[in-house]
Structure formats: C-alpha cells, structure tokens
C-alpha cells in the first residue's frame, strides 16, 4: 500500500496540469473544452481519492454486516452531481463554439482574434 | 492485486490524457476522451464509489462523446498547427506541477481512517441514515434527504444549462447547409450496429428504470438513471435517425420533462411546508417519519431523473437539428 499512498494525489496533479496546459496553450476551442473536462476529471479524482477508507467498502449497508467500515459518502454525493452539472455546462460551451464557427467560420482562437481586429 | 491494478489504471489515465492533448485529429481526441472516462470510472469503482462510477461511465463515456461528435460534425475535426506560446505554457505548468506535488507530502496518507475528512459530518451521516431514513444506500440518503437543498440547486443548474443550449442553438443559423442522408437516416444501412442496437435499446431502458427505482438499495438514483435513459434514446436516434427518436419522444414532451422534473422536486419541498414541516422536510409526508423519508426520496429522485433525461435529450436534439440547416 505504501506505493499508492501518494500516487493517487500525484496522478491528480499531473492530470490537472495536463488539462490546464490544453486550456492555455491550445488555440483550438474544442481542444480547450476537452482540456477543461480533463481538468474537471482530475478534481473528481481528488475528491473520490479522499473518500476512500482503508479496509472500507462502498457506503451501502449490507444486512448482517457487523463492524463493517464504510468509505465516506459525502465526496461521492458532491461528485455525482458535479458530473451531471459538468456535462450540462460542457454542452453549453459546445453550443457557443458551434455559434462561433457559424459566425467566424473558424474555431481557432488566433484566427478569430484576427477577424475581430479587422 | 488491487494495488497493481489501480496503479495500472492511474498510469493509463495519464498516458491517455497526454495522448488527448498531443493528437491533432480531434475525432481521435474525442474517442480517446471516451476511453479516459471509462478508465476514470474503473478507478472510481476501485475507490469504493460505485454510484460515481456508474454516472461517469454513462455521462463521460456515453453522452459527452456523442455531444463532442455532434459539435465536430458542425465545426471541423482537424486542429490547425498554430503559433502558440507553448514554451511559456510548459514552464508555467511544470512549475505548478512541482509546487502541487510538493504540497501532497502534507496530505493524509491514502485510505487513512483518521484523515480529517472522515472526522466531521461523515460518521454522523453513516449513523443517522440507519435510524432516520433506513435505506441501505447512504449516498442516496445524503443526496436526497440530508443535502436535498444542494441537489435541488444542481437540478436547477442542469435545467438552466439546458435552457441555455436551446437558446444558443435554437436561433436560426445564417448559412443554410446541405442535408446529408447519413444524419437523417441514422445508421440504418449498417446491418450489425442496427441489429445489435435494436436488441440492446430495450434492455438499456429497462436498466435505466432499475437504476432509478433501485437507487435506495444499491448504486443508482435519478442522475445516473437520467443519463442512462438519455443514452438509450440517443443510441436509438443514431441507429434509426433523429426523426424516429423525435416520434418516440416529441420535443414538446422533452421541454415538459425538463421543467416538470424540477417542478416535481420543488413541489415535494413545498408539500413538506404545507404539511407543517420545513422546506424539503420529508418526515411529515407520512404518519411515520421514516416512511415519509422514503416517499420524499422516491419522488425527488424521480424529479431528478425526469429533468436530467429531458435536458440531455433536448441538448442532443438541439445539436442534431442544427446540423441539418
């Protein structure tokens, strides 16, 4: 278990930063949105990592289980709703990208800025 | 064994994420992000979060892939090579990664039962659920009853996002587009997907209903069921064409579902007030407070499921209809 003690957190950090890199360095708007969902997924992973209790099981009571340890239900509730809210806001972002494509005929940020400057 | 497996899954997450960012073909990036979501769902399952895993698999691997693909169909699937401030971005990202990794050394060890997060309200939820609500799935109890206000807020966020997409994509587009037969007729001419899809759709719908109404006893609930239900209808629309899906569930129904679910949720809250309790206090809904909780959770989960289904399908149809202009 020693190997895994901090590995989950490191994976969270690396995923978060990969997503962040896509948001700031990529100029394609769809790529930016994919980066944003990677960033979001990293946060989900952090919360769910923290909910784990060593030797515990999913927080669903089973009949006749005595002294059973359960993992923390609260982060699960938060992330459960966050995932569905995430997909709705992602759809909103994609809708805006589609409208931008229709108006500017491109979804590359630098080309949009060039058209705006004209 | 589990250690090796989760080590493998976590490493695969990073590999997939790097591939997603590096690849220039957006179609491949979207497919890879579907794989990413599936890996993430497997990770959640290993971390004891069965409900979250179910949601991530349905939403991340299913619906978000479809939405991205419909957006790609209307934009472009190639990312242009562009002048970019890549070096500065890499320096910033590396510095932040190192700082954040340094900060993880202060975190409580993974799975430590004495971590601060497990000391505060969590034990109270676990103990009180048995007496006050008496359903086995604590996640559903917290979501539906203890933190009902939160969930109501989330439902309205989903509702608002759905309305936003309808406003943005509902506006007439300036440039008419060629209608393609592939989109209007779905994958009707491809035998294998059609036969397999036809066989699977009713079972997916049945599974969605099971997840909806079994959410008190096992992993499940309105959010997951809504996503699975929408996924089944989207599969049907992809196979048989969008028109057939709209014949099965017309647009007016979808709008009614979007609003109706949120209203049902709020109505349960108001009913509690009229019967002498607080807003979203289910104990007063029946003579026996525990039975009242059961009724309340069942109704609000139904509200959540209806709104999530309505919003996700409205969004899908908004994207699909836009494609035909």
Short mmCIF file of C-alpha atoms in Angstrom, two decimals:
data_model
loop_
_atom_site.label_atom_id
_atom_site.label_comp_id
_atom_site.label_asym_id
_atom_site.label_seq_id
_atom_site.Cartn_x
_atom_site.Cartn_y
_atom_site.Cartn_z
CA UNK A 1 0.00 0.00 0.00
CA UNK A 2 2.98 2.31 0.57
CA UNK A 3 3.40 2.64 -3.17
CA UNK A 4 -0.12 4.00 -3.53
CA UNK A 5 -0.07 6.34 -0.56
CA UNK A 6 0.63 9.44 -2.57
CA UNK A 7 0.42 8.11 -6.14
CA UNK A 8 -3.29 8.97 -6.40
CA UNK A 9 -2.53 12.58 -5.48
CA UNK A 10 0.31 12.77 -8.00
CA UNK A 11 -1.92 11.46 -10.75
CA UNK A 12 -4.45 14.14 -9.76
CA UNK A 13 -1.75 16.84 -10.01
CA UNK A 14 -0.45 15.64 -13.37
CA UNK A 15 -3.95 15.29 -14.88
CA UNK A 16 -4.94 18.71 -13.57
CA UNK A 17 -1.89 20.28 -15.18
CA UNK A 18 -2.31 18.40 -18.48
CA UNK A 19 -5.84 19.80 -18.66
CA UNK A 20 -4.61 23.27 -17.71
CA UNK A 21 -1.91 23.10 -20.39
CA UNK A 22 -4.53 22.28 -23.03
CA UNK A 23 -6.64 25.24 -21.90
CA UNK A 24 -3.81 27.80 -22.03
CA UNK A 25 -1.57 26.51 -24.86
CA UNK A 26 -4.05 25.09 -27.39
CA UNK A 27 -5.77 27.55 -29.70
CA UNK A 28 -8.50 25.23 -30.99
CA UNK A 29 -11.68 25.91 -28.99
CA UNK A 30 -12.84 22.26 -28.95
CA UNK A 31 -9.39 21.21 -27.73
CA UNK A 32 -9.70 23.80 -24.98
CA UNK A 33 -13.05 22.31 -23.92
CA UNK A 34 -11.54 18.80 -23.89
CA UNK A 35 -8.75 20.21 -21.71
CA UNK A 36 -11.34 21.74 -19.40
CA UNK A 37 -13.04 18.36 -18.98
CA UNK A 38 -9.65 16.75 -18.19
CA UNK A 39 -9.12 19.44 -15.54
CA UNK A 40 -12.57 18.71 -14.15
CA UNK A 41 -11.97 14.94 -14.19
CA UNK A 42 -8.78 15.49 -12.15
CA UNK A 43 -10.78 17.30 -9.47
CA UNK A 44 -13.29 14.43 -9.41
CA UNK A 45 -10.40 12.02 -8.89
CA UNK A 46 -9.07 14.08 -5.96
CA UNK A 47 -12.42 14.04 -4.17
CA UNK A 48 -13.00 10.34 -4.73
CA UNK A 49 -9.43 9.56 -3.62
CA UNK A 50 -10.09 11.30 -0.32
CA UNK A 51 -13.32 9.36 0.29
CA UNK A 52 -11.52 6.00 0.46
CA UNK A 53 -11.08 4.41 3.87
CA UNK A 54 -8.57 1.57 4.18
CA UNK A 55 -10.47 -1.71 4.57
CA UNK A 56 -13.76 0.02 3.90
CA UNK A 57 -16.38 -0.73 1.29
CA UNK A 58 -18.91 1.27 -0.73
CA UNK A 59 -21.31 3.11 1.64
CA UNK A 60 -24.25 0.78 1.05
CA UNK A 61 -25.35 -1.14 4.14
CA UNK A 62 -25.48 -4.91 3.83
CA UNK A 63 -27.66 -7.00 6.12
CA UNK A 64 -25.82 -8.77 8.89
CA UNK A 65 -22.50 -6.96 8.39
CA UNK A 66 -21.11 -6.18 11.83
CA UNK A 67 -18.36 -3.59 12.36
CA UNK A 68 -18.09 -3.05 8.64
CA UNK A 69 -16.10 0.05 7.71
CA UNK A 70 -17.66 2.24 5.04
CA UNK A 71 -16.00 4.81 2.82
CA UNK A 72 -17.07 8.41 3.14
CA UNK A 73 -20.38 9.03 1.31
CA UNK A 74 -20.15 12.83 1.23
CA UNK A 75 -17.49 13.37 -1.51
CA UNK A 76 -19.37 10.82 -3.63
CA UNK A 77 -22.57 12.85 -3.42
CA UNK A 78 -20.73 16.04 -4.37
CA UNK A 79 -19.00 14.48 -7.36
CA UNK A 80 -22.08 12.56 -8.51
CA UNK A 81 -23.98 15.80 -9.00
CA UNK A 82 -20.86 17.61 -10.29
CA UNK A 83 -20.51 15.10 -13.16
CA UNK A 84 -24.04 15.76 -14.41
CA UNK A 85 -23.65 19.53 -13.99
CA UNK A 86 -20.31 19.22 -15.83
CA UNK A 87 -21.90 17.62 -18.89
CA UNK A 88 -24.60 20.32 -18.99
CA UNK A 89 -22.07 23.17 -18.87
CA UNK A 90 -19.90 21.35 -21.43
CA UNK A 91 -22.92 21.24 -23.76
CA UNK A 92 -23.38 24.99 -23.26
CA UNK A 93 -19.71 25.55 -24.16
CA UNK A 94 -20.02 23.38 -27.27
CA UNK A 95 -23.15 25.29 -28.27
CA UNK A 96 -21.21 28.55 -28.10
CA UNK A 97 -18.36 27.01 -30.16
CA UNK A 98 -20.86 25.95 -32.84
CA UNK A 99 -22.26 29.50 -32.99
CA UNK A 100 -18.70 30.93 -33.24
CA UNK A 101 -17.99 28.58 -36.14
CA UNK A 102 -21.12 29.80 -37.91
CA UNK A 103 -20.22 33.47 -37.45
CA UNK A 104 -16.44 33.36 -37.96
CA UNK A 105 -16.07 30.14 -39.98
CA UNK A 106 -13.19 29.05 -37.77
CA UNK A 107 -12.69 27.71 -34.26
CA UNK A 108 -9.02 28.66 -33.92
CA UNK A 109 -8.60 31.40 -31.35
CA UNK A 110 -5.87 33.37 -33.17
CA UNK A 111 -7.91 33.45 -36.40
CA UNK A 112 -10.97 34.71 -34.51
CA UNK A 113 -8.91 37.47 -32.92
CA UNK A 114 -7.52 38.43 -36.35
CA UNK A 115 -11.05 38.74 -37.77
CA UNK A 116 -12.06 40.82 -34.77
CA UNK A 117 -9.16 43.20 -35.34
CA UNK A 118 -10.16 43.90 -38.93
CA UNK B 1 -3.55 -7.41 -6.62
CA UNK B 2 -5.85 -4.38 -6.31
CA UNK B 3 -2.78 -2.23 -5.74
CA UNK B 4 -1.20 -3.33 -9.01
CA UNK B 5 -4.50 -2.88 -10.82
CA UNK B 6 -5.14 0.63 -9.58
CA UNK B 7 -1.51 1.58 -10.25
CA UNK B 8 -2.00 0.40 -13.83
CA UNK B 9 -5.33 2.24 -14.23
CA UNK B 10 -3.94 5.51 -12.85
CA UNK B 11 -0.90 5.34 -15.12
CA UNK B 12 -3.15 4.65 -18.11
CA UNK B 13 -5.15 7.78 -17.20
CA UNK B 14 -2.03 9.93 -17.55
CA UNK B 15 -0.97 8.23 -20.79
CA UNK B 16 -4.43 8.75 -22.29
CA UNK B 17 -4.56 12.39 -21.15
CA UNK B 18 -1.20 13.16 -22.77
CA UNK B 19 -2.32 11.48 -25.99
CA UNK B 20 -5.57 13.50 -25.97
CA UNK B 21 -3.69 16.80 -25.69
CA UNK B 22 -0.98 15.94 -28.23
CA UNK B 23 -3.08 14.46 -31.02
CA UNK B 24 -4.14 16.90 -33.77
CA UNK B 25 -7.04 14.82 -35.06
CA UNK B 26 -9.99 16.00 -32.95
CA UNK B 27 -12.05 12.91 -33.80
CA UNK B 28 -9.34 10.71 -32.28
CA UNK B 29 -9.07 13.06 -29.28
CA UNK B 30 -12.81 12.68 -28.60
CA UNK B 31 -12.61 8.88 -28.87
CA UNK B 32 -9.63 8.89 -26.50
CA UNK B 33 -11.55 11.03 -24.02
CA UNK B 34 -14.27 8.36 -24.06
CA UNK B 35 -11.61 5.80 -23.12
CA UNK B 36 -10.33 8.23 -20.47
CA UNK B 37 -13.80 8.40 -18.90
CA UNK B 38 -14.10 4.62 -18.85
CA UNK B 39 -10.71 4.31 -17.13
CA UNK B 40 -11.75 7.00 -14.66
CA UNK B 41 -14.98 5.10 -13.94
CA UNK B 42 -12.95 1.94 -13.23
CA UNK B 43 -10.78 3.95 -10.86
CA UNK B 44 -13.84 5.31 -9.05
CA UNK B 45 -15.12 1.77 -8.66
CA UNK B 46 -11.83 0.65 -7.07
CA UNK B 47 -12.09 3.64 -4.71
CA UNK B 48 -15.48 2.39 -3.36
CA UNK B 49 -17.52 4.97 -5.25
CA UNK B 50 -19.97 2.71 -7.12
CA UNK B 51 -22.56 5.46 -7.69
CA UNK B 52 -19.98 7.86 -9.10
CA UNK B 53 -18.50 5.16 -11.35
CA UNK B 54 -21.94 4.44 -12.80
CA UNK B 55 -22.53 8.14 -13.52
CA UNK B 56 -19.09 8.70 -15.03
CA UNK B 57 -19.45 5.69 -17.33
CA UNK B 58 -22.88 6.80 -18.58
CA UNK B 59 -22.12 10.51 -18.84
CA UNK B 60 -18.41 10.66 -19.65
CA UNK B 61 -18.02 7.70 -21.96
CA UNK B 62 -21.51 7.87 -23.43
CA UNK B 63 -23.21 11.24 -23.64
CA UNK B 64 -20.24 13.64 -23.69
CA UNK B 65 -18.68 11.65 -26.57
CA UNK B 66 -21.90 11.99 -28.58
CA UNK B 67 -22.08 15.74 -27.85
CA UNK B 68 -18.46 16.28 -28.86
CA UNK B 69 -19.02 14.31 -32.06
CA UNK B 70 -22.11 16.36 -32.97
CA UNK B 71 -20.09 19.54 -32.37
CA UNK B 72 -17.27 18.19 -34.56
CA UNK B 73 -19.76 17.42 -37.33
CA UNK B 74 -20.73 21.10 -37.35
CA UNK B 75 -17.23 22.54 -37.00
CA UNK B 76 -14.09 20.69 -38.04
CA UNK B 77 -12.24 17.60 -36.95
CA UNK B 78 -8.71 18.84 -37.61
CA UNK B 79 -6.80 21.08 -35.25
CA UNK B 80 -4.64 23.51 -37.21
CA UNK B 81 -0.94 23.82 -36.44
CA UNK B 82 -0.84 27.27 -34.92
CA UNK B 83 1.66 29.70 -33.49
CA UNK B 84 1.34 29.17 -29.79
CA UNK B 85 3.04 30.28 -26.61
CA UNK B 86 3.92 26.66 -25.90
CA UNK B 87 7.25 27.24 -24.10
CA UNK B 88 5.79 29.70 -21.58
CA UNK B 89 2.81 27.41 -21.02
CA UNK B 90 5.12 24.43 -20.42
CA UNK B 91 7.19 26.40 -17.90
CA UNK B 92 4.08 27.56 -16.01
CA UNK B 93 2.58 24.08 -15.99
CA UNK B 94 5.82 22.39 -14.85
CA UNK B 95 6.32 24.90 -12.04
CA UNK B 96 2.74 24.43 -10.84
CA UNK B 97 3.05 20.63 -11.05
CA UNK B 98 6.16 20.68 -8.88
CA UNK B 99 4.55 23.04 -6.35
CA UNK B 100 1.39 20.91 -6.14
CA UNK B 101 3.38 17.66 -5.82
CA UNK B 102 5.40 19.25 -3.02
CA UNK B 103 2.12 20.10 -1.30
CA UNK B 104 0.90 16.48 -1.48
CA UNK B 105 3.51 15.43 1.07
CA UNK B 106 1.38 17.15 3.72
CA UNK B 107 -1.75 15.23 2.70
CA UNK B 108 -3.03 12.44 4.92
CA UNK B 109 -1.94 9.04 3.60
CA UNK B 110 -4.28 7.34 1.12
CA UNK B 111 -7.08 5.47 2.89
CA UNK B 112 -6.12 6.75 6.36
CA UNK B 113 -9.26 6.37 8.55
CA UNK B 114 -8.03 9.21 10.80
CA UNK B 115 -7.90 11.76 7.96
CA UNK B 116 -9.74 15.00 8.83
CA UNK B 117 -12.32 14.41 6.09
CA UNK B 118 -13.62 11.31 7.91
CA UNK B 119 -13.97 13.04 11.29
CA UNK B 120 -16.57 15.72 10.75
CA UNK B 121 -20.07 15.06 9.35
CA UNK B 122 -19.41 11.76 7.57
CA UNK B 123 -19.75 9.49 10.65
CA UNK B 124 -22.91 11.34 11.58
CA UNK B 125 -24.41 10.68 8.12
CA UNK B 126 -23.49 7.00 8.36
CA UNK B 127 -25.05 6.62 11.83
CA UNK B 128 -28.13 8.76 11.32
CA UNK B 129 -29.06 7.19 7.97
CA UNK B 130 -29.87 3.90 9.73
CA UNK B 131 -32.34 5.42 12.19
CA UNK B 132 -33.80 8.44 10.43
CA UNK B 133 -34.02 7.26 6.83
CA UNK B 134 -33.45 3.50 6.94
CA UNK B 135 -32.32 2.90 3.38
CA UNK B 136 -29.11 0.97 2.68
CA UNK B 137 -27.52 3.36 0.18
CA UNK B 138 -26.07 6.21 2.25
CA UNK B 139 -25.11 8.14 -0.90
CA UNK B 140 -28.78 8.32 -1.93
CA UNK B 141 -29.79 9.28 1.60
CA UNK B 142 -27.30 12.16 1.73
CA UNK B 143 -28.11 13.26 -1.82
CA UNK B 144 -31.87 13.12 -1.46
CA UNK B 145 -32.55 14.00 2.13
CA UNK B 146 -29.68 15.42 4.18
CA UNK B 147 -28.40 17.61 1.38
CA UNK B 148 -31.66 17.99 -0.52
CA UNK B 149 -31.13 21.73 -0.95
CA UNK B 150 -27.81 21.12 -2.72
CA UNK B 151 -29.36 18.60 -5.05
CA UNK B 152 -32.27 20.93 -5.83
CA UNK B 153 -29.69 23.58 -6.74
CA UNK B 154 -27.85 21.13 -9.01
CA UNK B 155 -31.09 20.19 -10.75
CA UNK B 156 -31.72 23.86 -11.47
CA UNK B 157 -28.17 24.27 -12.78
CA UNK B 158 -28.78 21.37 -15.19
CA UNK B 159 -32.14 22.89 -16.12
CA UNK B 160 -30.56 26.32 -16.75
CA UNK B 161 -27.76 24.84 -18.87
CA UNK B 162 -30.36 23.01 -20.97
CA UNK B 163 -32.35 26.21 -21.50
CA UNK B 164 -29.08 28.00 -22.39
CA UNK B 165 -28.23 25.46 -25.09
CA UNK B 166 -31.74 25.71 -26.53
CA UNK B 167 -31.41 29.50 -26.70
CA UNK B 168 -27.94 29.44 -28.30
CA UNK B 169 -28.65 26.72 -30.86
CA UNK B 170 -32.35 27.44 -31.32
CA UNK B 171 -31.63 30.72 -33.07
CA UNK B 172 -31.83 30.41 -36.87
CA UNK B 173 -28.40 29.99 -38.45
CA UNK B 174 -27.34 32.38 -41.20
CA UNK B 175 -25.87 29.86 -43.58
CA UNK B 176 -28.01 27.03 -44.92
CA UNK B 177 -26.27 23.71 -45.00
CA UNK B 178 -26.61 20.66 -47.22
CA UNK B 179 -28.71 17.91 -45.73
CA UNK B 180 -26.80 14.68 -45.54
CA UNK B 181 -28.68 11.41 -45.76
CA UNK B 182 -26.44 9.75 -43.22
CA UNK B 183 -27.64 12.04 -40.44
CA UNK B 184 -31.33 11.98 -41.22
CA UNK B 185 -31.47 8.24 -41.65
CA UNK B 186 -29.01 7.26 -38.96
CA UNK B 187 -27.02 4.10 -39.39
CA UNK B 188 -29.98 2.28 -40.91
CA UNK B 189 -27.89 0.82 -43.71
CA UNK B 190 -25.29 -0.72 -41.43
CA UNK B 191 -26.61 -4.14 -40.53
CA UNK B 192 -24.51 -5.11 -37.49
CA UNK B 193 -24.87 -1.89 -35.44
CA UNK B 194 -28.56 -1.81 -36.27
CA UNK B 195 -29.33 -5.36 -35.16
CA UNK B 196 -27.16 -5.13 -32.03
CA UNK B 197 -28.51 -1.67 -31.18
CA UNK B 198 -32.10 -2.78 -31.63
CA UNK B 199 -31.54 -5.69 -29.28
CA UNK B 200 -29.79 -3.56 -26.69
CA UNK B 201 -32.03 -0.47 -26.55
CA UNK B 202 -34.96 -2.01 -24.60
CA UNK B 203 -32.58 -3.55 -22.09
CA UNK B 204 -30.76 -0.25 -21.58
CA UNK B 205 -34.14 1.43 -20.95
CA UNK B 206 -35.08 -1.32 -18.50
CA UNK B 207 -31.72 -0.96 -16.77
CA UNK B 208 -32.29 2.81 -16.51
CA UNK B 209 -35.61 2.20 -14.74
CA UNK B 210 -33.93 -0.33 -12.43
CA UNK B 211 -31.19 2.17 -11.59
CA UNK B 212 -33.84 4.83 -10.98
CA UNK B 213 -36.02 2.87 -8.59
CA UNK B 214 -33.38 0.67 -7.00
CA UNK B 215 -31.27 3.69 -6.07
CA UNK B 216 -32.30 3.42 -2.42
CA UNK B 217 -30.91 -0.09 -2.12
CA UNK B 218 -27.95 -0.24 -4.49
CA UNK B 219 -25.85 2.10 -6.58
CA UNK B 220 -28.18 4.30 -8.57
CA UNK B 221 -30.56 7.23 -8.49
CA UNK B 222 -32.01 9.95 -10.62
CA UNK B 223 -28.80 11.39 -12.05
CA UNK B 224 -27.47 8.03 -13.23
CA UNK B 225 -30.84 6.80 -14.47
CA UNK B 226 -31.45 10.03 -16.38
CA UNK B 227 -28.07 9.74 -18.10
CA UNK B 228 -28.62 6.05 -18.97
CA UNK B 229 -32.16 6.69 -20.22
CA UNK B 230 -30.95 9.54 -22.41
CA UNK B 231 -28.08 7.37 -23.68
CA UNK B 232 -30.56 4.68 -24.76
CA UNK B 233 -32.70 7.17 -26.70
CA UNK B 234 -29.57 8.74 -28.25
CA UNK B 235 -28.45 5.27 -29.36
CA UNK B 236 -31.88 4.78 -30.93
CA UNK B 237 -31.58 8.17 -32.66
CA UNK B 238 -28.15 7.30 -34.03
CA UNK B 239 -29.38 3.97 -35.38
CA UNK B 240 -32.81 4.87 -36.69
CA UNK B 241 -32.37 8.55 -37.46
CA UNK B 242 -33.21 11.52 -35.34
CA UNK B 243 -36.75 11.73 -36.72
CA UNK B 244 -37.76 8.34 -35.33
CA UNK B 245 -36.42 9.34 -31.92
CA UNK B 246 -38.49 12.52 -32.03
CA UNK B 247 -41.55 10.47 -32.95
CA UNK B 248 -40.96 8.31 -29.89
CA UNK B 249 -40.46 11.30 -27.57
CA UNK B 250 -41.54 14.58 -29.21
CA UNK B 251 -39.81 17.89 -28.48
CA UNK B 252 -42.77 19.27 -26.53
CA UNK B 253 -42.54 16.30 -24.14
CA UNK B 254 -38.84 16.96 -23.65
CA UNK B 255 -39.48 20.59 -22.70
CA UNK B 256 -42.24 19.47 -20.34
CA UNK B 257 -39.91 16.87 -18.79
CA UNK B 258 -37.12 19.44 -18.37
CA UNK B 259 -39.36 21.78 -16.44
CA UNK B 260 -41.60 19.12 -14.89
CA UNK B 261 -38.85 17.25 -13.05
CA UNK B 262 -37.50 20.40 -11.43
CA UNK B 263 -41.06 21.43 -10.54
CA UNK B 264 -41.83 17.99 -9.05
CA UNK B 265 -38.74 18.33 -6.86
CA UNK B 266 -39.75 21.80 -5.70
CA UNK B 267 -43.35 20.67 -5.19
CA UNK B 268 -42.21 17.95 -2.77
CA UNK B 269 -40.40 20.67 -0.82
CA UNK B 270 -43.48 22.91 -0.75
CA UNK B 271 -45.70 19.94 0.20
CA UNK B 272 -43.49 19.46 3.25
CA UNK B 273 -44.06 23.11 4.19
CA UNK B 274 -47.83 22.84 3.73
CA UNK B 275 -47.92 19.78 5.99
CA UNK B 276 -46.19 21.71 8.75
CA UNK B 277 -42.52 20.86 8.26
CA UNK B 278 -39.61 22.76 6.75
CA UNK B 279 -38.91 23.09 3.02
CA UNK B 280 -37.74 19.66 1.76
CA UNK B 281 -38.51 18.02 5.10
CA UNK B 282 -39.90 14.64 4.06
CA UNK B 283 -40.68 13.35 7.56
CA UNK B 284 -44.10 14.98 7.53
CA UNK B 285 -45.18 13.39 4.23
CA UNK B 286 -46.49 10.28 6.02
CA UNK B 287 -47.64 9.38 9.52
CA UNK B 288 -44.38 7.56 10.12
CA UNK B 289 -41.36 9.91 9.65
CA UNK B 290 -39.20 7.11 8.16
CA UNK B 291 -41.91 6.19 5.64
CA UNK B 292 -42.19 9.90 4.81
CA UNK B 293 -38.47 9.98 4.06
CA UNK B 294 -38.87 7.00 1.72
CA UNK B 295 -41.72 8.71 -0.17
CA UNK B 296 -39.82 12.00 -0.36
CA UNK B 297 -36.62 10.44 -1.68
CA UNK B 298 -38.52 8.37 -4.25
CA UNK B 299 -40.34 11.47 -5.55
CA UNK B 300 -37.35 13.80 -5.70
CA UNK B 301 -35.21 11.10 -7.37
CA UNK B 302 -37.98 10.76 -9.97
CA UNK B 303 -37.86 14.55 -10.43
CA UNK B 304 -34.09 14.48 -10.88
CA UNK B 305 -34.30 11.60 -13.36
CA UNK B 306 -37.01 13.31 -15.44
CA UNK B 307 -35.15 16.62 -15.62
CA UNK B 308 -31.78 15.03 -16.45
CA UNK B 309 -33.36 12.91 -19.21
CA UNK B 310 -35.22 15.91 -20.60
CA UNK B 311 -32.20 18.22 -20.58
CA UNK B 312 -29.74 15.73 -22.07
CA UNK B 313 -32.15 14.74 -24.85
CA UNK B 314 -33.08 18.38 -25.58
CA UNK B 315 -29.39 19.22 -25.87
CA UNK B 316 -28.79 16.25 -28.17
CA UNK B 317 -31.71 17.18 -30.43
CA UNK B 318 -30.64 20.84 -30.47
CA UNK B 319 -27.21 19.79 -31.78
CA UNK B 320 -28.65 17.23 -34.20
CA UNK B 321 -31.23 19.66 -35.64
CA UNK B 322 -28.61 22.37 -36.11
CA UNK B 323 -26.61 20.00 -38.26
CA UNK B 324 -29.33 19.87 -40.92
CA UNK B 325 -29.53 23.58 -41.64
#
